[in-house]
Coordinates of C-alpha atoms and ligand atoms in Angstrom, one line a residue:
X872 CA 0.0 0.0 0.0
X873 CA 1.2 3.5 -0.8
X874 CA 2.2 6.1 1.8
X875 CA -0.9 6.7 3.9
X876 CA 0.4 9.8 5.7
X877 CA -2.8 11.7 5.1
X878 CA -5.3 9.2 6.2
X879 CA -8.0 10.9 8.2
X880 CA -8.2 10.1 11.9
X881 CA -10.3 7.1 12.9
X882 CA -11.7 5.8 16.2
X883 CA -12.6 2.2 16.8
X884 CA -14.7 1.8 20.0
X885 CA -16.9 -0.6 21.9
X886 CA -14.3 -3.3 21.3
X887 CA -12.9 -6.4 23.0
X888 CA -9.2 -5.8 22.4
X889 CA -6.6 -8.6 22.4
X890 CA -3.0 -8.0 21.4
X891 CA 0.5 -9.2 22.0
X892 CA 2.8 -6.7 23.6
X893 CA 6.4 -6.4 22.7
X894 CA 8.7 -7.4 25.6
X895 CA 11.2 -5.0 27.1
X896 CA 13.8 -7.5 28.1
X897 CA 14.3 -9.3 24.8
X898 CA 12.7 -12.6 26.0
X899 CA 9.5 -13.5 24.1
X900 CA 6.3 -12.3 25.7
X901 CA 3.7 -15.0 25.1
X902 CA 0.9 -13.2 27.1
X903 CA -1.9 -11.4 25.3
X904 CA -3.2 -8.2 26.8
X905 CA -7.0 -8.2 26.8
X906 CA -9.2 -5.1 27.4
X907 CA -12.9 -4.6 27.4
X908 CA -14.4 -2.2 26.7
X909 CA -11.5 -0.9 24.6
X910 CA -10.9 1.7 21.9
X911 CA -8.2 2.6 19.5
X912 CA -7.6 5.9 17.9
X913 CA -5.3 6.5 14.9
X914 CA -4.0 9.4 12.9
X915 CA -2.1 9.3 9.6
X916 CA -2.4 5.5 9.7
X917 CA -0.7 5.1 13.1
X918 CA -2.0 4.3 16.5
X919 CA -2.1 7.4 18.7
X920 CA -4.2 6.0 21.6
X921 CA -5.2 2.4 22.5
X922 CA -6.6 0.9 25.7
X923 CA -9.5 1.3 28.0
X924 CA -12.4 3.0 26.1
X925 CA -12.9 5.7 28.7
X926 CA -9.2 6.7 28.7
X927 CA -9.0 6.7 24.9
X928 CA -12.1 8.9 24.5
X929 CA -11.2 11.5 27.1
X930 CA -10.7 14.8 25.4
X931 CA -10.7 13.2 21.9
X932 CA -11.7 15.6 19.0
X933 CA -14.7 14.5 16.9
X934 CA -13.6 12.2 14.1
X935 CA -14.9 9.3 12.0
X936 CA -15.7 6.3 14.2
X937 CA -16.4 2.7 13.9
X938 CA -18.5 0.8 16.4
X939 CA -17.0 -2.7 16.9
X940 CA -20.2 -3.8 18.6
X941 CA -18.4 -5.6 21.4
X942 CA -16.5 -7.8 18.9
X943 CA -12.9 -8.9 19.2
X944 CA -10.3 -6.5 17.7
X945 CA -6.7 -7.6 17.1
X946 CA -3.7 -6.6 15.1
X947 CA -3.7 -7.6 11.4
X948 CA -2.1 -11.0 10.9
X949 CA 1.4 -11.1 9.5
X950 CA 2.2 -14.0 7.1
X951 CA 5.9 -14.1 7.1
X952 CA 6.6 -16.9 4.5
X953 CA 4.6 -17.1 1.2
X954 CA 5.2 -18.0 -2.4
X955 CA 2.4 -16.2 -4.3
X956 CA 4.1 -15.6 -7.7
X957 CA 3.1 -18.6 -9.7
X958 CA 0.7 -18.9 -12.6
X959 CA -1.3 -22.1 -12.9
X960 CA -2.3 -24.4 -10.1
X961 CA -0.9 -27.9 -9.4
X962 CA -4.0 -29.6 -8.4
X963 CA -3.0 -32.6 -10.6
X964 CA -0.1 -33.2 -8.1
X965 CA -2.5 -33.1 -5.2
X966 CA -4.4 -36.0 -6.9
X967 CA -1.1 -37.8 -7.4
X968 CA -0.2 -37.4 -3.7
X969 CA -3.6 -38.5 -2.6
X970 CA -3.0 -41.6 -4.7
X971 CA 0.3 -42.3 -2.9
X972 CA 3.1 -40.5 -4.7
X973 CA 5.4 -38.4 -2.4
X974 CA 6.3 -34.7 -2.9
X975 CA 9.9 -35.7 -3.5
X976 CA 8.9 -38.4 -6.1
X977 CA 6.8 -35.8 -8.0
X978 CA 9.7 -33.3 -7.9
X979 CA 12.3 -36.0 -9.1
X980 CA 10.0 -36.7 -12.1
X981 CA 10.2 -33.0 -13.2
X982 CA 7.0 -31.9 -11.5
X983 CA 6.9 -29.7 -8.3
X984 CA 8.7 -26.4 -8.4
X985 CA 10.1 -27.1 -11.9
X986 CA 6.6 -27.5 -13.3
X987 CA 5.7 -24.1 -11.9
X988 CA 8.9 -22.6 -13.4
X989 CA 8.2 -23.8 -16.9
X990 CA 4.7 -22.5 -16.5
X991 CA 5.6 -19.0 -15.1
X992 CA 8.2 -18.5 -17.9
X993 CA 5.4 -18.7 -20.5
X994 CA 2.9 -16.6 -18.6
X995 CA 1.9 -13.1 -19.7
X996 CA 3.1 -10.6 -17.0
X997 CA -0.3 -8.8 -16.8
X998 CA -2.2 -12.1 -16.4
X999 CA 0.3 -13.1 -13.7
X1000 CA -0.2 -9.8 -11.9
X1001 CA -4.0 -10.3 -11.9
X1002 CA -3.6 -13.8 -10.3
X1003 CA -1.2 -12.4 -7.6
X1004 CA -3.8 -9.6 -6.8
X1005 CA -6.5 -12.2 -6.5
X1006 CA -4.4 -14.1 -4.0
X1007 CA -3.8 -10.9 -2.0
X1008 CA -7.6 -10.5 -1.8
X1009 CA -7.7 -14.0 -0.3
X1010 CA -5.0 -13.1 2.3
X1011 CA -6.8 -9.9 3.2
X1012 CA -10.2 -11.5 3.7
X1013 CA -8.7 -13.9 6.2
X1014 CA -7.3 -11.1 8.2
X1015 CA -3.7 -10.9 6.9
X1016 CA -2.5 -7.3 6.4
X1017 CA 1.2 -7.9 5.6
X1018 CA 2.9 -10.8 3.8
X1019 CA 6.5 -11.7 3.0
X1020 CA 6.4 -12.9 -0.6
X1021 CA 9.1 -14.8 -2.4
X1022 CA 10.1 -15.1 -6.0
X1023 CA 11.4 -18.5 -6.9
X1024 CA 9.4 -19.8 -9.9
X1025 CA 11.4 -17.9 -12.5
X1026 CA 14.9 -19.2 -11.9
X1027 CA 16.5 -17.2 -14.6
X1028 CA 17.7 -13.6 -14.3
X1029 CA 14.8 -12.4 -16.5
X1030 CA 12.0 -14.3 -14.8
X1031 CA 13.2 -13.7 -11.2
X1032 CA 13.3 -10.0 -11.9
X1033 CA 9.9 -10.2 -13.5
X1034 CA 8.5 -12.0 -10.5
X1035 CA 9.9 -9.4 -8.1
X1036 CA 8.6 -6.5 -10.3
X1037 CA 5.2 -8.1 -10.2
X1038 CA 5.3 -8.2 -6.4
X1039 CA 6.2 -4.5 -6.4
X1040 CA 3.3 -3.6 -8.7
X1041 CA 0.9 -5.7 -6.7
X1042 CA 2.0 -4.0 -3.5
X1043 CA 1.4 -0.6 -5.1
X1044 CA -2.1 -1.6 -6.1
X1045 CA -3.3 -3.6 -3.1
X1046 CA -3.8 -2.8 0.6
X1047 CA -1.9 -5.9 1.7
X1048 CA 1.7 -4.8 2.4
X1049 CA 4.3 -7.0 0.6
X1050 CA 7.8 -7.6 1.9
X1051 CA 9.7 -9.1 -1.0
X1052 CA 12.3 -11.9 -0.8
X1053 CA 14.5 -13.2 -3.6
X1054 CA 14.4 -17.0 -3.8
X1055 CA 16.5 -17.7 -7.0
X1056 CA 17.9 -20.7 -5.1
X1057 CA 14.5 -22.4 -4.9
X1058 CA 15.4 -25.3 -7.2
X1059 CA 17.9 -26.0 -10.1
X1060 CA 15.9 -25.3 -13.3
X1061 CA 15.7 -27.9 -16.1
X1062 CA 18.5 -26.4 -18.3
X1063 CA 21.0 -26.5 -15.4
X1064 CA 20.4 -30.1 -14.2
X1065 CA 23.7 -31.4 -15.5
X1066 CA 25.7 -28.3 -14.4
X1067 CA 24.4 -27.3 -11.0
X1068 CA 27.5 -25.4 -10.1
X1069 CA 26.9 -23.1 -13.0
X1070 CA 23.4 -22.3 -11.7
X1071 CA 24.8 -21.4 -8.3
X1072 CA 27.3 -19.1 -10.0
X1073 CA 24.4 -17.5 -11.9
X1074 CA 22.5 -16.8 -8.7
X1075 CA 25.6 -15.4 -6.9
X1076 CA 27.2 -13.5 -9.8
X1077 CA 24.3 -12.2 -11.7
X1078 CA 20.9 -12.5 -9.9
X1079 CA 21.9 -11.3 -6.5
X1080 CA 23.7 -8.2 -7.8
X1081 CA 20.8 -7.3 -10.1
X1082 CA 18.1 -7.7 -7.4
X1083 CA 20.1 -5.7 -5.0
X1084 CA 20.9 -2.9 -7.4
X1085 CA 17.3 -2.6 -8.4
X1086 CA 16.2 -2.8 -4.8
X1087 CA 13.6 -5.4 -5.6
X1088 CA 14.0 -7.5 -2.4
X1089 CA 14.7 -7.0 1.3
X1090 CA 15.7 -10.7 2.0
X1091 CA 17.2 -13.6 0.1
X1092 CA 16.2 -17.2 0.8
X1093 CA 17.5 -20.7 -0.2
X1094 CA 15.8 -24.1 -0.2
X1095 CA 18.4 -25.9 1.7
X1096 CA 17.8 -29.7 1.2
X1097 CA 20.2 -32.4 0.0
X1098 CA 18.2 -32.8 -3.2
X1099 CA 18.1 -29.1 -3.9
X1100 CA 20.9 -26.9 -2.5
X1101 CA 23.1 -28.6 0.0
X1102 CA 24.3 -26.7 3.1
X1103 CA 27.6 -25.6 1.6
X1104 CA 25.9 -24.2 -1.5
X1105 CA 23.3 -22.5 0.7
X1106 CA 26.0 -20.9 2.8
X1107 CA 27.8 -19.5 -0.3
X1108 CA 24.6 -18.1 -1.7
X1109 CA 23.4 -16.5 1.5
X1110 CA 26.9 -15.0 2.3
X1111 CA 26.8 -13.4 -1.2
X1112 CA 23.3 -12.1 -0.6
X1113 CA 24.2 -10.6 2.8
X1114 CA 27.2 -8.9 1.3
X1115 CA 24.9 -7.4 -1.3
X1116 CA 22.5 -6.1 1.4
X1117 CA 19.9 -8.8 1.2
X1118 CA 19.3 -10.3 4.7
X1119 CA 19.3 -14.1 4.7
X1120 CA 16.4 -16.4 5.3
X1121 CA 16.5 -20.2 4.8
X1122 CA 14.2 -23.1 4.2
X1123 CA 15.9 -25.4 6.7
X1124 CA 15.6 -29.1 7.6
X1125 CA 12.1 -29.5 6.2
X1126 CA 12.4 -33.0 4.7
X1127 CA 15.7 -34.1 6.2
X1128 CA 18.3 -32.8 8.7
X1129 CA 20.5 -31.2 6.0
X1130 CA 22.3 -28.6 8.0
X1131 CA 20.0 -25.7 7.3
X1132 CA 19.8 -24.5 10.9
X1133 CA 23.6 -24.5 11.2
X1134 CA 23.8 -22.3 8.0
X1135 CA 21.2 -19.9 9.5
X1136 CA 23.4 -19.6 12.6
X1137 CA 26.6 -19.2 10.6
X1138 CA 25.3 -16.5 8.3
X1139 CA 23.1 -14.7 10.9
X1140 CA 19.8 -15.3 9.2
X1141 CA 16.8 -13.2 10.3
X1142 CA 14.8 -16.4 10.3
X1143 CA 15.1 -20.2 9.7
X1144 CA 11.9 -21.7 8.3
X1145 CA 10.4 -25.2 8.6
X1146 CA 12.8 -26.8 11.1
X1147 CA 10.9 -30.1 11.3
X1148 CA 14.2 -32.1 11.4
X1149 CA 16.5 -29.7 13.3
X1150 CA 18.4 -31.2 16.2
X1151 CA 17.1 -29.6 19.4
X1152 CA 20.8 -29.1 20.5
X1153 CA 20.8 -26.1 18.0
X1154 CA 17.9 -24.2 19.6
X1155 CA 20.1 -22.4 22.1
X1156 CA 22.5 -21.2 19.3
X1157 CA 19.5 -20.1 17.2
X1158 CA 18.3 -18.0 20.1
X1159 CA 21.7 -16.5 20.9
X1160 CA 22.1 -15.5 17.2
X1161 CA 18.7 -13.9 17.1
X1162 CA 17.3 -16.3 14.4
X1163 CA 13.5 -16.4 14.5
X1164 CA 12.1 -19.9 13.9
X1165 CA 9.2 -19.8 11.4
X1166 CA 7.1 -23.0 11.6
X1167 CA 4.9 -24.0 8.7
X1168 CA 2.5 -26.8 9.9
X1169 CA 0.3 -26.3 6.9
X1170 CA 3.0 -27.7 4.6
X1171 CA 3.4 -30.8 6.9
X1172 CA -0.3 -31.3 6.9
X1173 CA -0.7 -30.9 3.2
X1174 CA 2.2 -33.3 2.2
X1175 CA 1.1 -35.7 5.0
X1176 CA 4.5 -35.4 6.8
X1177 CA 4.8 -37.6 9.9
X1178 CA 7.0 -35.2 11.7
X1179 CA 6.2 -31.6 12.8
X1180 CA 8.7 -29.2 14.3
X1181 CA 9.3 -29.4 18.0
X1182 CA 7.7 -26.1 18.9
X1183 CA 7.4 -26.8 22.6
X1184 CA 11.1 -27.4 22.9
X1185 CA 11.8 -24.2 20.9
X1186 CA 9.6 -22.2 23.2
X1187 CA 11.2 -23.7 26.3
X1188 CA 14.6 -22.7 24.8
X1189 CA 13.4 -19.1 24.7
X1190 CA 12.8 -18.8 21.0
X1191 CA 10.2 -16.4 19.6
X1192 CA 8.4 -19.0 17.5
X1193 CA 6.5 -17.6 14.5
X1194 CA 4.0 -19.5 12.3
X1195 CA 3.0 -18.9 8.6
X1196 CA 1.1 -20.4 5.8
X1197 CA 4.0 -21.2 3.4
X1198 CA 1.3 -20.5 0.8
X1199 CA 2.5 -22.2 -2.5
X1200 CA 0.9 -24.3 -5.2
X1201 CA 2.8 -27.5 -4.2
X1202 CA 2.9 -28.0 -0.4
X1203 CA 0.4 -25.6 1.1
X1204 CA -2.3 -24.1 -1.1
X1205 CA -4.1 -21.8 1.3
X1206 CA -4.0 -18.2 2.2
X1207 CA -5.9 -18.9 5.4
X1208 CA -3.6 -18.1 8.3
X1209 CA -6.3 -18.6 11.0
X1210 CA -6.5 -22.2 9.7
X1211 CA -2.7 -22.5 10.2
X1212 CA -3.3 -21.4 13.8
X1213 CA -5.6 -24.4 14.2
X1214 CA -2.9 -26.7 12.9
X1215 CA -0.3 -25.0 15.2
X1216 CA -2.6 -25.7 18.2
X1217 CA -3.2 -29.4 17.2
X1218 CA 0.2 -30.4 15.8
X1219 CA 2.7 -28.0 17.4
X1220 CA 0.8 -28.0 20.7
X1221 CA 0.7 -24.2 20.9
X1222 CA -2.1 -22.6 22.9
X1223 CA -4.5 -20.4 20.9
X1224 CA -2.8 -17.4 22.5
X1225 CA 0.6 -18.6 21.6
X1226 CA -0.5 -19.4 18.1
X1227 CA -1.8 -15.8 17.8
X1228 CA 1.4 -14.2 19.0
X1229 CA 3.3 -16.5 16.6
X1230 CA 1.1 -15.2 13.7
X1231 CA 1.4 -11.6 14.5
X1232 CA 4.3 -10.1 16.6
X1233 CA 6.8 -13.0 16.2
X1234 CA 6.0 -13.1 12.5
X1235 CA 6.7 -9.4 12.3
X1236 CA 10.0 -10.1 14.0
X1237 CA 10.8 -12.7 11.4
X1238 CA 10.6 -9.7 8.9
X1239 CA 12.6 -7.3 11.1
X1240 CA 9.3 -5.3 11.4
X1241 CA 8.5 -6.0 15.1
X1242 CA 8.7 -2.2 15.9
X1243 CA 6.1 -1.3 13.2
X1244 CA 3.5 -4.1 13.0
X1245 CA 2.3 -7.2 14.8
X1246 CA 0.7 -5.6 17.9
X1247 CA -1.7 -2.8 18.7
X1248 CA 0.6 -0.4 20.5
X1249 CA 1.0 3.4 20.4
X1250 CA 3.3 4.4 17.5
X1251 CA 2.6 1.3 15.4
X1252 CA 0.7 1.0 12.2
X1253 CA -3.1 0.9 12.6
X1254 CA -3.5 -2.5 11.0
X1255 CA -6.5 -4.0 12.7
X1256 CA -8.9 -6.9 12.3
X1257 CA -12.5 -6.9 13.7
X1258 CA -13.6 -10.5 14.2
X1259 CA -17.0 -12.1 14.5
X1260 CA -15.7 -13.6 17.7
X1261 CA -15.4 -12.6 21.4
X1262 CA -12.1 -14.3 22.2
X1263 CA -8.8 -15.3 20.5
X1264 CA -9.5 -19.0 21.2
X1265 CA -12.5 -19.0 18.9
X1266 CA -10.3 -18.3 15.9
X1267 CA -8.4 -21.6 15.8
X1268 CA -11.4 -23.5 17.4
X1269 CA -13.9 -22.6 14.7
X1270 CA -11.6 -23.9 12.1
X1271 CA -11.5 -23.2 8.4
X1272 CA -14.4 -20.8 8.7
X1273 CA -13.8 -17.2 8.1
X1274 CA -14.6 -15.1 11.2
X1275 CA -13.2 -11.9 9.8
X1276 CA -15.7 -9.0 9.9
X1277 CA -13.6 -6.1 8.8
X1278 CA -10.0 -5.3 8.0
X1279 CA -8.3 -1.9 8.6
X1280 CA -4.9 -1.2 7.0
X1281 CA -2.9 1.8 8.1
X1282 CA -6.1 3.4 9.4
X1283 CA -8.3 2.7 6.4
X1284 CA -11.2 0.2 6.2
X1285 CA -10.0 -2.0 3.3
X1286 CA -12.2 -5.1 3.6
X1287 CA -15.0 -5.8 2.8
X1288 CA -14.6 -3.5 -0.2
X1289 CA -18.2 -2.4 -0.3
X1290 CA -18.0 -1.2 3.3
X1291 CA -14.9 0.8 2.7
X1292 CA -16.4 3.8 4.4
X1293 CA -16.9 3.8 8.1
X1294 CA -20.3 3.9 9.9
Ligands
NIG851 O1 8.2 -24.0 1.1 N1 10.4 -25.6 0.1 C1 10.3 -25.1 -1.0 N2 9.3 -24.4 -1.4 C2 7.9 -24.7 -1.1 C3 7.3 -25.6 -2.0 C4 7.2 -25.0 -3.3 C5 6.5 -25.8 -4.3 O2 6.3 -27.0 -4.3 O3 6.1 -25.1 -5.3 C6 7.8 -24.9 0.4 O4 7.4 -25.9 0.9
FE852 FE1 8.4 -22.2 1.5

């Protein structure tokens, strides 16, 4: 969304407020603050007052107001790991997996990511943009106001830049805020299968400098897995990215323990994502290095993995666990982050409150945006969801049903579209 500096003031009142609150001592704060009756007042897209209704209203000048009618209000959800720039769906692979093929078998036969790469390279840029915008609508209507979004289905200089440019255009046209990540090391494309080292050189010597010079991404990511980029190659790529000003992220230890978490620690990644097979002995080093663990239980669910990440041990080790959809056409075809909260409760054993903190404040920290989004605190962006619910626990409990009533991005009502003026 474009600069919202001149958004008129807005008051949301008669609300049940629930929000994470950033800790002051650096240790994760898993407690939610809950206030009823509560109000929130914003100017220029930022929160100026929030808390008990009486205190917020005291001496407040007349302004537009929105009656939450005693519903739950929370910060907008932050989806810190998504792959939305693909063209056609891969529902045929879903059918193959239902019939017994594994994700790896489909990939080895030329399907998976490489299918999406061949497909995206043929797609018309305008048509691709329209599909990305449709997906942003889906994120928004489930309460997500910021996404991290990766390239990674282009895998050539031309098509990786095209993917990132489409993300930039989509972000300029849509209320969902997009934080772009360069994922040229998502797979080795068909034309480099017999010369993988040449592909790594292309990523390091041409793609990373071009992405950095054009300022098309904030982060760089690698799919670190023995059958894709091994730990050593991942380390080289992420070191080069970091030197070019792209902060490292990594798909680590999803299918096997392939050394991804160690690479995250070595290069000082902002986040290490997946971590299903990471040795618990590394959790303390992740914490000391400030690496945010991003857990993606939707991908495990959707590929019928038997192993989920050990979230309880991570929390016990003091890590600020985040959760995200991993929205992509292969391993997690959903923009529904509340549904991922359900999976996080059932399979990662998070409480609903913990799952909520993981999908907001900790997800913001995985994007180095913890001081701007992820909680309803004075000075932060007024990204707010009004829910057809009274408590946080109803969100994962009433699963796969959309409880979102209204979404406010930087002080503007942006969903539903036809109610985009306040009452
Ligand atoms: O995060 N791990 C790599 N990327 C995706 C899968 C992408 C695809 O199959 O298209 C993931 O799970
Ligand atoms: Fe992913």
